[in-house]
């Protein structure tokens, strides 16, 4: 028999009854039933129940074991009594009567439990991540991640892509975040950079004559942490293709991503219609360039209804160019209580508040005089409700839609009705309003849209909805008034060189993102493969030609020797798994994540270098003042 096991802890069933077997694993749980010990033995594959009574030669030794000890069990497979069968376990029909036991690895008192899903502080969980990973939920998340990566690889190979590896130690490249720099021992004073993405290398692979590339690539960015972003490193499905337009990339990517969500989405609905939404429209309609389309609310510009109106705040705003008023429809949200709650939400987000209008029903009984004293009412029924109930019963009830709220009083019934008709609202509905320059309020408007959709039960559950966000602006104006790239600097401007002759802020790029349920899953673009267009684009962003040659000399040089049109994208592996696992925090799907301060509490990183290391690298640490 094997030194450690003849079976795993998930293999034994009724067909094995009577067999002598050997198992090894962790003590998941110990139950002492007065002279009879029950031990749940766990390994990577599952759990098997071990039983030992006072007649067992292993009883005395098993009585000493504690949770998370690693032990080996020799025993005989027995059938459980029918009343004790556990249908939730693959091994639930049997138990193993222990005849021998060996301790392979004892465990000290645990700093956190493994059995059960107890909510422990994150600092403790990350310090003892090896214990945290033994818990059922986290273990399942890591297996999900492994299976997703395997499936991605198979799907990419099936579509004719080839996997190539690109360097980890390389030169700095502008990808929108800070680099992690690596000092060079052989070249004192010079530094390598860990790649923020394999962007330049995958483009060079296309210039080198390979047609379809992919890689499950590690990427390194010194970023501030968020719930859906690691502060140091992450993995992405990196893709590049030659001789393609934007639509070709979409056609290649959708079967892969859609297939992954169908395979691992636990039966959730997958919307196979992926609309194309222009970047500016996404901000206007949803307040975000990664909209959650499970929420049906679409915001609208209602500026004309407030221009010159009696609501002085909005009317005054609209006198300045670039300002507008946007409405967030709220179907079924037509109560003052809900409107006040959403107004408070806006104030929590840093705005003065949101104006609102809600529509209620005004009713009356024709030709009937009701007196609450003379006419009996059901116990606890308000006079108005009784009035309406009787009038409806007699067929003498009429109703009108009446607008309520401070905005309605200020702008009057005609403008209010025009707003209601534009937004397609009716009795029992509401609308919220924000005004100013869109860039100052649309992010809050987007969060309010999400809040309204969730609060009113409008947002779908158990569904994945995707959308391609296209037509990103090529450039943006920075706070100091300069022109800079708004996204990937290597994207081809729509219109080529001719588009770069006018106002840079009017130039759009062949840049696209894939959004799903409020998260950005993919970012990509059709690349700028012509040196003269690249030089001009960087010139508009303040980079002279010699700076471009210095920073991107390898790629510019390659483009001068025959570069094909090419494009691609990158999909965030961690974020995809986070959605599939239905987790709110990306750390729950990463094997060894950093904490909120970008620290590895298990390995004690970052750490101080030794004096010898600093001397080898010709570095000196300046103490923080």
CSV table of C-alpha atoms in Angstrom, one decimal, residues 438-601:
chain,number,residue,atom,x,y,z
A,438,UNK,CA,-21.3,67.1,-16.5
A,439,UNK,CA,-17.8,66.1,-15.4
A,440,UNK,CA,-18.5,67.5,-11.9
A,441,UNK,CA,-21.7,65.5,-11.2
A,442,UNK,CA,-22.0,62.6,-13.6
A,443,UNK,CA,-20.0,60.1,-11.4
A,444,UNK,CA,-22.3,60.8,-8.5
A,445,UNK,CA,-25.3,60.6,-10.8
A,446,UNK,CA,-24.1,57.2,-11.9
A,447,UNK,CA,-23.8,56.0,-8.3
A,448,UNK,CA,-27.3,57.4,-7.6
A,449,UNK,CA,-28.6,55.5,-10.6
A,450,UNK,CA,-27.2,52.3,-9.2
A,451,UNK,CA,-28.6,53.0,-5.7
A,452,UNK,CA,-32.0,53.8,-7.1
A,453,UNK,CA,-32.0,50.6,-9.2
A,454,UNK,CA,-31.1,48.5,-6.2
A,455,UNK,CA,-33.4,50.2,-3.7
A,456,UNK,CA,-36.4,49.9,-6.0
A,457,UNK,CA,-35.7,46.3,-7.1
A,458,UNK,CA,-35.2,47.3,-10.7
A,459,UNK,CA,-31.8,45.8,-11.1
A,460,UNK,CA,-31.8,42.2,-12.4
A,461,UNK,CA,-30.3,39.5,-10.2
A,462,UNK,CA,-28.6,36.3,-11.4
A,463,UNK,CA,-27.8,37.9,-14.8
A,464,UNK,CA,-24.6,38.9,-16.7
A,465,UNK,CA,-25.1,41.8,-19.1
A,466,UNK,CA,-22.2,42.9,-21.4
A,467,UNK,CA,-21.6,46.0,-23.5
A,468,UNK,CA,-18.7,47.3,-25.7
A,469,UNK,CA,-17.9,50.9,-24.9
A,470,UNK,CA,-16.4,52.5,-28.0
A,471,UNK,CA,-15.2,55.8,-29.4
A,472,UNK,CA,-13.1,56.9,-26.5
A,473,UNK,CA,-11.6,60.4,-26.7
A,474,UNK,CA,-7.9,60.3,-27.7
A,475,UNK,CA,-6.9,63.2,-25.6
A,476,UNK,CA,-8.0,65.1,-22.5
A,477,UNK,CA,-7.1,68.4,-20.8
A,478,UNK,CA,-5.3,68.0,-17.5
A,479,UNK,CA,-5.8,70.2,-14.5
A,480,UNK,CA,-3.0,72.5,-15.5
A,481,UNK,CA,-4.6,73.0,-19.0
A,482,UNK,CA,-2.2,70.8,-20.9
A,483,UNK,CA,-3.2,68.1,-23.4
A,484,UNK,CA,-2.4,64.5,-22.5
A,485,UNK,CA,-3.6,61.0,-23.6
A,486,UNK,CA,-6.8,60.1,-22.0
A,487,UNK,CA,-6.3,56.3,-22.3
A,488,UNK,CA,-3.8,54.1,-24.2
A,489,UNK,CA,-1.3,56.2,-26.1
A,490,UNK,CA,-0.7,53.5,-28.7
A,491,UNK,CA,-4.3,53.5,-30.1
A,492,UNK,CA,-5.0,54.6,-33.7
A,493,UNK,CA,-6.8,57.9,-33.9
A,494,UNK,CA,-10.1,57.7,-35.9
A,495,UNK,CA,-9.4,59.6,-39.1
A,496,UNK,CA,-5.6,59.0,-39.0
A,497,UNK,CA,-3.3,61.9,-39.6
A,498,UNK,CA,-6.0,64.2,-40.8
A,499,UNK,CA,-7.9,64.0,-37.5
A,500,UNK,CA,-4.7,65.2,-35.7
A,501,UNK,CA,-4.7,68.5,-37.6
A,502,UNK,CA,-7.6,70.0,-35.6
A,503,UNK,CA,-8.6,70.3,-32.0
A,504,UNK,CA,-7.1,67.4,-30.1
A,505,UNK,CA,-10.1,67.2,-27.8
A,506,UNK,CA,-12.3,66.4,-30.8
A,507,UNK,CA,-10.2,63.3,-31.8
A,508,UNK,CA,-11.6,59.9,-31.0
A,509,UNK,CA,-9.5,56.7,-30.8
A,510,UNK,CA,-10.2,53.1,-31.9
A,511,UNK,CA,-10.2,52.3,-28.2
A,512,UNK,CA,-12.8,50.1,-26.6
A,513,UNK,CA,-13.7,48.5,-23.2
A,514,UNK,CA,-16.0,45.6,-22.4
A,515,UNK,CA,-18.2,46.3,-19.4
A,516,UNK,CA,-20.1,43.7,-17.4
A,517,UNK,CA,-22.4,44.4,-14.4
A,518,UNK,CA,-20.7,47.6,-13.6
A,519,UNK,CA,-17.1,46.4,-14.0
A,520,UNK,CA,-14.5,46.9,-16.7
A,521,UNK,CA,-13.5,43.4,-17.9
A,522,UNK,CA,-11.6,44.2,-21.0
A,523,UNK,CA,-9.7,47.2,-22.5
A,524,UNK,CA,-8.1,47.3,-25.9
A,525,UNK,CA,-7.7,49.1,-29.2
A,526,UNK,CA,-6.7,49.1,-32.8
A,527,UNK,CA,-3.0,50.2,-32.7
A,528,UNK,CA,-1.3,53.1,-34.3
A,529,UNK,CA,1.2,51.3,-36.5
A,530,UNK,CA,2.4,54.3,-38.6
A,531,UNK,CA,5.4,56.2,-37.3
A,532,UNK,CA,4.4,59.6,-38.7
A,533,UNK,CA,0.9,59.4,-37.0
A,534,UNK,CA,2.5,58.2,-33.7
A,535,UNK,CA,5.0,61.1,-33.7
A,536,UNK,CA,2.2,63.5,-34.3
A,537,UNK,CA,-0.1,62.0,-31.6
A,538,UNK,CA,2.8,62.2,-29.0
A,539,UNK,CA,3.7,65.7,-30.1
A,540,UNK,CA,0.1,66.9,-29.3
A,541,UNK,CA,0.5,65.3,-25.8
A,542,UNK,CA,3.8,67.2,-25.3
A,543,UNK,CA,6.3,64.5,-26.2
A,544,UNK,CA,8.9,65.7,-28.8
A,545,UNK,CA,10.2,63.2,-31.4
A,546,UNK,CA,13.5,62.6,-29.5
A,547,UNK,CA,11.6,61.7,-26.4
A,548,UNK,CA,9.4,59.3,-28.3
A,549,UNK,CA,12.6,57.7,-29.8
A,550,UNK,CA,14.1,57.5,-26.4
A,551,UNK,CA,11.1,55.9,-24.6
A,552,UNK,CA,9.7,53.8,-27.4
A,553,UNK,CA,12.6,53.4,-29.7
A,554,UNK,CA,12.2,49.7,-30.2
A,555,UNK,CA,8.6,49.9,-31.4
A,556,UNK,CA,9.1,53.0,-33.5
A,557,UNK,CA,12.1,51.4,-35.2
A,558,UNK,CA,10.1,48.2,-35.9
A,559,UNK,CA,7.2,50.2,-37.4
A,560,UNK,CA,9.7,51.6,-40.0
A,561,UNK,CA,10.4,48.2,-41.4
A,562,UNK,CA,6.9,47.1,-42.4
A,563,UNK,CA,4.2,46.9,-39.7
A,564,UNK,CA,0.8,45.3,-40.3
A,565,UNK,CA,-2.4,46.9,-39.1
A,566,UNK,CA,-3.1,45.2,-35.8
A,567,UNK,CA,-5.1,45.4,-32.6
A,568,UNK,CA,-6.1,43.5,-29.5
A,569,UNK,CA,-7.2,43.8,-25.9
A,570,UNK,CA,-6.6,42.5,-22.4
A,571,UNK,CA,-9.1,40.9,-20.1
A,572,UNK,CA,-8.7,41.0,-16.3
A,573,UNK,CA,-8.5,37.4,-15.0
A,574,UNK,CA,-8.9,38.4,-11.4
A,575,UNK,CA,-12.0,40.5,-12.1
A,576,UNK,CA,-13.6,37.8,-14.3
A,577,UNK,CA,-13.2,35.2,-11.5
A,578,UNK,CA,-14.5,37.8,-8.9
A,579,UNK,CA,-17.7,38.1,-10.9
A,580,UNK,CA,-18.1,34.4,-11.4
A,581,UNK,CA,-17.5,33.7,-7.7
A,582,UNK,CA,-20.0,36.4,-6.8
A,583,UNK,CA,-17.4,38.1,-4.6
A,584,UNK,CA,-17.3,41.8,-3.8
A,585,UNK,CA,-13.6,42.0,-3.2
A,586,UNK,CA,-10.9,40.9,-5.6
A,587,UNK,CA,-8.7,39.6,-2.7
A,588,UNK,CA,-11.2,36.7,-2.3
A,589,UNK,CA,-10.1,35.2,-5.6
A,590,UNK,CA,-6.3,35.9,-5.4
A,591,UNK,CA,-4.1,33.2,-3.8
A,592,UNK,CA,-1.8,35.5,-1.9
A,593,UNK,CA,-3.1,39.1,-2.1
A,594,UNK,CA,-1.7,42.3,-0.6
A,595,UNK,CA,-3.7,44.2,2.0
A,596,UNK,CA,-5.1,47.7,1.6
A,597,UNK,CA,-1.6,49.2,2.2
A,598,UNK,CA,0.0,47.1,-0.4
A,599,UNK,CA,1.7,44.9,2.2
A,600,UNK,CA,2.2,41.1,2.1
A,601,UNK,CA,1.6,40.3,5.8
